[in-house]
PDB file of C-alpha atoms in Angstrom:
ATOM      1  CA  MET A 148      -5.145  54.472 147.612  1.00  0.00           C
ATOM      2  CA  THR A 149      -5.312  57.904 145.971  1.00  0.00           C
ATOM      3  CA  THR A 150      -8.573  58.710 144.213  1.00  0.00           C
ATOM      4  CA  PRO A 151      -7.887  58.710 140.452  1.00  0.00           C
ATOM      5  CA  LEU A 152      -8.323  61.723 138.225  1.00  0.00           C
ATOM      6  CA  THR A 153     -11.459  60.926 136.218  1.00  0.00           C
ATOM      7  CA  LEU A 154     -11.480  62.270 132.675  1.00  0.00           C
ATOM      8  CA  LEU A 155     -14.096  63.061 130.035  1.00  0.00           C
ATOM      9  CA  ILE A 156     -12.631  63.464 126.532  1.00  0.00           C
ATOM     10  CA  VAL A 157     -14.536  65.706 124.097  1.00  0.00           C
ATOM     11  CA  ASP A 158     -13.349  65.636 120.478  1.00  0.00           C
ATOM     12  CA  ASP A 159     -15.180  65.014 117.222  1.00  0.00           C
ATOM     13  CA  HIS A 160     -12.401  62.863 115.747  1.00  0.00           C
ATOM     14  CA  PHE A 161     -12.467  59.188 116.694  1.00  0.00           C
ATOM     15  CA  VAL A 162      -8.752  58.771 115.992  1.00  0.00           C
ATOM     16  CA  VAL A 163      -7.883  61.619 118.369  1.00  0.00           C
ATOM     17  CA  ARG A 164     -10.083  60.218 121.134  1.00  0.00           C
ATOM     18  CA  SER A 165      -8.638  56.726 120.642  1.00  0.00           C
ATOM     19  CA  GLY A 166      -5.096  58.084 120.725  1.00  0.00           C
ATOM     20  CA  LEU A 167      -5.762  59.959 123.943  1.00  0.00           C
ATOM     21  CA  VAL A 168      -7.275  56.886 125.570  1.00  0.00           C
ATOM     22  CA  ALA A 169      -4.245  54.813 124.572  1.00  0.00           C
ATOM     23  CA  ALA A 170      -1.809  57.461 125.810  1.00  0.00           C
ATOM     24  CA  LEU A 171      -3.506  58.248 129.110  1.00  0.00           C
ATOM     25  CA  GLU A 172      -5.171  55.094 130.375  1.00  0.00           C
ATOM     26  CA  ILE A 173      -1.800  53.549 131.267  1.00  0.00           C
ATOM     27  CA  GLU A 174      -1.392  56.162 134.031  1.00  0.00           C
ATOM     28  CA  ASP A 175      -2.291  54.772 137.455  1.00  0.00           C
ATOM     29  CA  ASP A 176      -3.831  58.056 138.599  1.00  0.00           C
ATOM     30  CA  ILE A 177      -6.025  58.676 135.529  1.00  0.00           C
ATOM     31  CA  GLU A 178      -9.310  56.960 134.737  1.00  0.00           C
ATOM     32  CA  ILE A 179     -11.072  57.791 131.458  1.00  0.00           C
ATOM     33  CA  ILE A 180     -14.767  57.537 132.235  1.00  0.00           C
ATOM     34  CA  GLY A 181     -16.367  58.950 129.109  1.00  0.00           C
ATOM     35  CA  GLU A 182     -16.079  60.342 125.599  1.00  0.00           C
ATOM     36  CA  ALA A 183     -18.189  62.790 123.590  1.00  0.00           C
ATOM     37  CA  LYS A 184     -17.932  63.966 119.991  1.00  0.00           C
ATOM     38  CA  ARG A 185     -20.330  66.933 120.125  1.00  0.00           C
ATOM     39  CA  GLY A 186     -20.679  69.939 122.406  1.00  0.00           C
ATOM     40  CA  ASP A 187     -24.236  69.080 123.452  1.00  0.00           C
ATOM     41  CA  GLN A 188     -23.116  65.528 124.232  1.00  0.00           C
ATOM     42  CA  ALA A 189     -20.338  66.987 126.407  1.00  0.00           C
ATOM     43  CA  LEU A 190     -22.851  68.720 128.661  1.00  0.00           C
ATOM     44  CA  GLU A 191     -25.002  65.586 128.957  1.00  0.00           C
ATOM     45  CA  ALA A 192     -21.954  63.423 129.670  1.00  0.00           C
ATOM     46  CA  TYR A 193     -20.666  65.852 132.298  1.00  0.00           C
ATOM     47  CA  GLN A 194     -23.999  65.884 134.099  1.00  0.00           C
ATOM     48  CA  ARG A 195     -24.112  62.092 134.093  1.00  0.00           C
ATOM     49  CA  LEU A 196     -20.462  61.293 134.877  1.00  0.00           C
ATOM     50  CA  ARG A 197     -19.154  64.237 136.922  1.00  0.00           C
ATOM     51  CA  PRO A 198     -15.506  63.854 135.833  1.00  0.00           C
ATOM     52  CA  SER A 199     -12.603  65.511 137.630  1.00  0.00           C
ATOM     53  CA  VAL A 200     -11.523  67.135 134.344  1.00  0.00           C
ATOM     54  CA  VAL A 201     -13.046  67.650 130.904  1.00  0.00           C
ATOM     55  CA  LEU A 202     -10.503  67.644 128.060  1.00  0.00           C
ATOM     56  CA  MET A 203     -12.272  69.883 125.535  1.00  0.00           C
ATOM     57  CA  ASP A 204     -11.601  70.478 121.840  1.00  0.00           C
ATOM     58  CA  LEU A 205     -12.620  73.927 120.585  1.00  0.00           C
ATOM     59  CA  GLN A 206     -13.840  72.880 117.147  1.00  0.00           C
ATOM     60  CA  LEU A 207     -16.947  70.742 117.637  1.00  0.00           C
ATOM     61  CA  PRO A 208     -20.152  70.211 115.658  1.00  0.00           C
ATOM     62  CA  GLY A 209     -23.259  71.701 117.222  1.00  0.00           C
ATOM     63  CA  LEU A 210     -22.166  73.619 120.290  1.00  0.00           C
ATOM     64  CA  SER A 211     -18.586  74.851 119.924  1.00  0.00           C
ATOM     65  CA  GLY A 212     -15.992  74.018 122.551  1.00  0.00           C
ATOM     66  CA  VAL A 213     -16.372  77.529 123.979  1.00  0.00           C
ATOM     67  CA  GLN A 214     -20.168  77.185 124.141  1.00  0.00           C
ATOM     68  CA  ALA A 215     -19.935  73.714 125.671  1.00  0.00           C
ATOM     69  CA  THR A 216     -17.463  75.026 128.255  1.00  0.00           C
ATOM     70  CA  ALA A 217     -19.821  77.861 129.156  1.00  0.00           C
ATOM     71  CA  ALA A 218     -22.782  75.463 129.407  1.00  0.00           C
ATOM     72  CA  ILE A 219     -20.914  73.053 131.686  1.00  0.00           C
ATOM     73  CA  CYS A 220     -19.609  75.844 133.933  1.00  0.00           C
ATOM     74  CA  ALA A 221     -23.075  77.387 134.144  1.00  0.00           C
ATOM     75  CA  HIS A 222     -24.375  74.016 135.299  1.00  0.00           C
ATOM     76  CA  ASP A 223     -21.463  73.484 137.711  1.00  0.00           C
ATOM     77  CA  PRO A 224     -19.174  76.433 138.574  1.00  0.00           C
ATOM     78  CA  GLU A 225     -16.739  73.936 140.113  1.00  0.00           C
ATOM     79  CA  ALA A 226     -16.194  72.129 136.774  1.00  0.00           C
ATOM     80  CA  ARG A 227     -12.569  71.788 135.694  1.00  0.00           C
ATOM     81  CA  ILE A 228     -12.065  72.096 131.933  1.00  0.00           C
ATOM     82  CA  LEU A 229      -8.810  71.926 129.981  1.00  0.00           C
ATOM     83  CA  VAL A 230      -8.983  73.096 126.367  1.00  0.00           C
ATOM     84  CA  PHE A 231      -7.058  70.782 124.031  1.00  0.00           C
ATOM     85  CA  SER A 232      -6.967  72.040 120.472  1.00  0.00           C
ATOM     86  CA  THR A 233      -4.919  72.817 117.368  1.00  0.00           C
ATOM     87  CA  PHE A 234      -6.953  76.003 116.990  1.00  0.00           C
ATOM     88  CA  SER A 235      -4.763  78.557 118.720  1.00  0.00           C
ATOM     89  CA  HIS A 236      -6.075  82.055 117.946  1.00  0.00           C
ATOM     90  CA  GLU A 237      -5.749  83.980 121.180  1.00  0.00           C
ATOM     91  CA  ASP A 238      -9.271  85.411 121.020  1.00  0.00           C
ATOM     92  CA  GLU A 239     -10.748  81.892 120.894  1.00  0.00           C
ATOM     93  CA  ILE A 240      -8.537  80.690 123.728  1.00  0.00           C
ATOM     94  CA  LEU A 241      -9.442  83.749 125.789  1.00  0.00           C
ATOM     95  CA  ALA A 242     -13.144  83.152 125.087  1.00  0.00           C
ATOM     96  CA  ALA A 243     -12.779  79.595 126.431  1.00  0.00           C
ATOM     97  CA  LEU A 244     -10.929  80.836 129.519  1.00  0.00           C
ATOM     98  CA  ASN A 245     -13.561  83.494 130.119  1.00  0.00           C
ATOM     99  CA  ALA A 246     -16.240  80.830 129.707  1.00  0.00           C
ATOM    100  CA  GLY A 247     -14.695  78.941 132.613  1.00  0.00           C
ATOM    101  CA  ALA A 248     -11.859  76.793 131.235  1.00  0.00           C
ATOM    102  CA  ALA A 249      -8.900  76.445 133.596  1.00  0.00           C
ATOM    103  CA  GLY A 250      -6.238  76.042 130.954  1.00  0.00           C
ATOM    104  CA  TYR A 251      -5.175  75.356 127.401  1.00  0.00           C
ATOM    105  CA  VAL A 252      -2.783  72.872 125.850  1.00  0.00           C
ATOM    106  CA  GLN A 253      -2.014  72.393 122.159  1.00  0.00           C
ATOM    107  CA  LYS A 254      -2.573  69.037 120.485  1.00  0.00           C
ATOM    108  CA  SER A 255       1.062  69.211 119.358  1.00  0.00           C
ATOM    109  CA  SER A 256       2.229  69.210 122.994  1.00  0.00           C
ATOM    110  CA  THR A 257       4.141  66.274 124.421  1.00  0.00           C
ATOM    111  CA  ARG A 258       2.411  63.575 126.430  1.00  0.00           C
ATOM    112  CA  GLU A 259       4.270  64.791 129.513  1.00  0.00           C
ATOM    113  CA  ASP A 260       3.005  68.357 129.026  1.00  0.00           C
ATOM    114  CA  LEU A 261      -0.558  67.096 128.625  1.00  0.00           C
ATOM    115  CA  LEU A 262      -0.304  64.983 131.781  1.00  0.00           C
ATOM    116  CA  ASP A 263       1.132  67.917 133.714  1.00  0.00           C
ATOM    117  CA  ALA A 264      -1.689  70.192 132.525  1.00  0.00           C
ATOM    118  CA  LEU A 265      -4.364  67.629 133.435  1.00  0.00           C
ATOM    119  CA  ARG A 266      -2.963  67.154 136.921  1.00  0.00           C
ATOM    120  CA  ARG A 267      -2.606  70.894 137.517  1.00  0.00           C
ATOM    121  CA  VAL A 268      -6.185  71.552 136.476  1.00  0.00           C
ATOM    122  CA  ALA A 269      -7.515  68.600 138.491  1.00  0.00           C
ATOM    123  CA  ALA A 270      -5.706  69.950 141.559  1.00  0.00           C
ATOM    124  CA  GLY A 271      -7.518  73.271 141.186  1.00  0.00           C
ATOM    125  CA  GLY A 272      -4.823  75.192 139.353  1.00  0.00           C
ATOM    126  CA  THR A 273      -4.518  76.658 135.888  1.00  0.00           C
ATOM    127  CA  SER A 274      -2.306  75.674 132.974  1.00  0.00           C
ATOM    128  CA  LEU A 275      -1.227  77.800 130.016  1.00  0.00           C
ATOM    129  CA  PRO A 276       1.814  77.481 127.732  1.00  0.00           C
ATOM    130  CA  PRO A 277       4.430  79.985 128.986  1.00  0.00           C
ATOM    131  CA  GLU A 278       4.572  81.887 125.709  1.00  0.00           C
ATOM    132  CA  LEU A 279       0.795  82.287 125.639  1.00  0.00           C
ATOM    133  CA  ALA A 280       0.669  83.323 129.283  1.00  0.00           C
ATOM    134  CA  GLN A 281       3.303  85.981 128.575  1.00  0.00           C
ATOM    135  CA  ARG A 282       1.365  87.362 125.587  1.00  0.00           C
ATOM    136  CA  LEU A 283      -1.861  87.494 127.558  1.00  0.00           C
ATOM    137  CA  GLU A 284      -0.020  89.157 130.416  1.00  0.00           C
ATOM    138  CA  SER A 285       1.486  91.747 128.075  1.00  0.00           C
ATOM    139  CA  GLN A 286      -2.021  92.624 126.912  1.00  0.00           C
ATOM    140  CA  ARG A 287      -3.227  92.881 130.534  1.00  0.00           C
ATOM    141  CA  ILE A 288      -5.684  90.053 129.964  1.00  0.00           C
ATOM    142  CA  ARG A 289      -6.688  88.044 133.017  1.00  0.00           C
ATOM    143  CA  LEU A 290      -8.893  85.035 133.555  1.00  0.00           C
ATOM    144  CA  THR A 291     -12.373  86.102 134.511  1.00  0.00           C
ATOM    145  CA  VAL A 292     -13.374  85.853 138.165  1.00  0.00           C
ATOM    146  CA  THR A 293     -16.542  83.778 138.423  1.00  0.00           C
ATOM    147  CA  PRO A 294     -19.615  84.994 140.369  1.00  0.00           C
ATOM    148  CA  ARG A 295     -18.852  82.437 143.086  1.00  0.00           C
ATOM    149  CA  GLU A 296     -15.259  83.673 143.361  1.00  0.00           C
ATOM    150  CA  ARG A 297     -16.531  87.259 143.502  1.00  0.00           C
ATOM    151  CA  GLU A 298     -18.703  86.269 146.453  1.00  0.00           C
ATOM    152  CA  VAL A 299     -15.645  84.795 148.187  1.00  0.00           C
ATOM    153  CA  LEU A 300     -13.674  87.979 147.424  1.00  0.00           C
ATOM    154  CA  GLU A 301     -16.358  90.134 149.031  1.00  0.00           C
ATOM    155  CA  LEU A 302     -16.241  88.002 152.169  1.00  0.00           C
ATOM    156  CA  ILE A 303     -12.431  88.110 152.207  1.00  0.00           C
ATOM    157  CA  ALA A 304     -12.602  91.898 151.912  1.00  0.00           C
ATOM    158  CA  SER A 305     -14.913  91.982 154.940  1.00  0.00           C
ATOM    159  CA  GLY A 306     -12.213  90.221 156.953  1.00  0.00           C
ATOM    160  CA  GLN A 307     -13.767  86.771 157.247  1.00  0.00           C
ATOM    161  CA  SER A 308     -11.670  83.617 157.633  1.00  0.00           C
ATOM    162  CA  ASN A 309     -11.987  80.603 155.340  1.00  0.00           C
ATOM    163  CA  LYS A 310     -13.935  78.803 158.077  1.00  0.00           C
ATOM    164  CA  ARG A 311     -16.455  81.644 158.403  1.00  0.00           C
ATOM    165  CA  ILE A 312     -16.730  81.998 154.628  1.00  0.00           C
ATOM    166  CA  ALA A 313     -17.458  78.275 154.326  1.00  0.00           C
ATOM    167  CA  ALA A 314     -20.198  78.530 156.963  1.00  0.00           C
ATOM    168  CA  SER A 315     -21.676  81.609 155.317  1.00  0.00           C
ATOM    169  CA  MET A 316     -21.749  79.985 151.865  1.00  0.00           C
ATOM    170  CA  GLY A 317     -22.782  76.535 153.080  1.00  0.00           C
ATOM    171  CA  VAL A 318     -19.773  74.760 151.574  1.00  0.00           C
ATOM    172  CA  ALA A 319     -16.755  72.847 152.865  1.00  0.00           C
ATOM    173  CA  GLU A 320     -13.707  74.791 154.006  1.00  0.00           C
ATOM    174  CA  ASP A 321     -11.599  72.942 151.402  1.00  0.00           C
ATOM    175  CA  THR A 322     -13.902  74.334 148.710  1.00  0.00           C
ATOM    176  CA  VAL A 323     -13.258  77.854 149.955  1.00  0.00           C
ATOM    177  CA  LYS A 324      -9.507  77.200 149.944  1.00  0.00           C
ATOM    178  CA  ARG A 325      -9.743  76.140 146.290  1.00  0.00           C
ATOM    179  CA  HIS A 326     -11.666  79.314 145.467  1.00  0.00           C
ATOM    180  CA  VAL A 327      -9.003  81.406 147.194  1.00  0.00           C
ATOM    181  CA  THR A 328      -6.232  79.631 145.262  1.00  0.00           C
ATOM    182  CA  HIS A 329      -8.030  80.310 141.963  1.00  0.00           C
ATOM    183  CA  ILE A 330      -8.592  83.956 142.911  1.00  0.00           C
ATOM    184  CA  LEU A 331      -4.919  84.537 143.724  1.00  0.00           C
ATOM    185  CA  GLU A 332      -3.873  82.939 140.427  1.00  0.00           C
ATOM    186  CA  LYS A 333      -6.388  84.897 138.357  1.00  0.00           C
ATOM    187  CA  LEU A 334      -5.511  88.225 139.958  1.00  0.00           C
ATOM    188  CA  GLY A 335      -1.775  87.531 139.847  1.00  0.00           C
ATOM    189  CA  VAL A 336      -1.263  88.201 143.565  1.00  0.00           C
ATOM    190  CA  ASN A 337       0.258  86.342 146.503  1.00  0.00           C
ATOM    191  CA  ASP A 338      -2.086  86.819 149.455  1.00  0.00           C
ATOM    192  CA  ARG A 339      -5.591  87.782 150.548  1.00  0.00           C
ATOM    193  CA  ALA A 340      -4.755  91.424 151.254  1.00  0.00           C
ATOM    194  CA  GLN A 341      -3.291  91.864 147.779  1.00  0.00           C
ATOM    195  CA  ALA A 342      -6.307  90.088 146.286  1.00  0.00           C
ATOM    196  CA  THR A 343      -8.666  92.516 147.996  1.00  0.00           C
ATOM    197  CA  ALA A 344      -6.687  95.543 146.839  1.00  0.00           C
ATOM    198  CA  GLU A 345      -6.433  94.269 143.251  1.00  0.00           C
ATOM    199  CA  ALA A 346     -10.126  93.330 143.102  1.00  0.00           C
ATOM    200  CA  ILE A 347     -11.072  96.834 144.268  1.00  0.00           C
ATOM    201  CA  ARG A 348      -8.675  98.431 141.796  1.00  0.00           C
ATOM    202  CA  ARG A 349     -10.217  96.483 138.909  1.00  0.00           C
ATOM    203  CA  GLY A 350     -13.750  97.177 140.028  1.00  0.00           C
ATOM    204  CA  ILE A 351     -14.520  93.490 140.663  1.00  0.00           C
ATOM    205  CA  ILE A 352     -15.765  94.312 144.168  1.00  0.00           C
ATOM    206  CA  ARG A 353     -16.650  97.458 146.077  1.00  0.00           C
ATOM    207  CA  VAL A 354     -16.168  98.062 149.792  1.00  0.00           C
TER     208      VAL A 354
END
């Protein structure tokens, strides 16, 4: 049996949380394991529950969604966070992405779009509405490479294989493969050689 996608829902509105539970818990591959209504509660719940994905509202009392995202990702760089909000100013969305979120979906999106975004993020990918992705692309905005991904990039640039990188970093080879996938997506390239060249061009790494 496939391991279910475990989900932590963070939203300060009870009706929204209840609606999400009702809409998502009928999926065989999704298990809702927790809810939080404040940003500080989100961090505590993440530490306790370790969900596959955090579905994060931006507008929260106490810590904002961006601050809660940053706190969770600082605690666990492997955390997978999908922003789910009606608040759609690009600077706020970009701040959440730079804080470590892997994607954004509007609350007005269809159930199918939300499910697709959750599954993409859980699988290690990113998810942005096409029109938003195009606007960010036109402004030459890219998702920020994390310190851990920068470390992987430096090892890629030195010519090391995924197996050797995993041994050097003390992690599983599958973890390295996920890092490489994220790096390629964030840099907008197709292979390791292109990633190295683009990272050098942007000043992310030096060789």
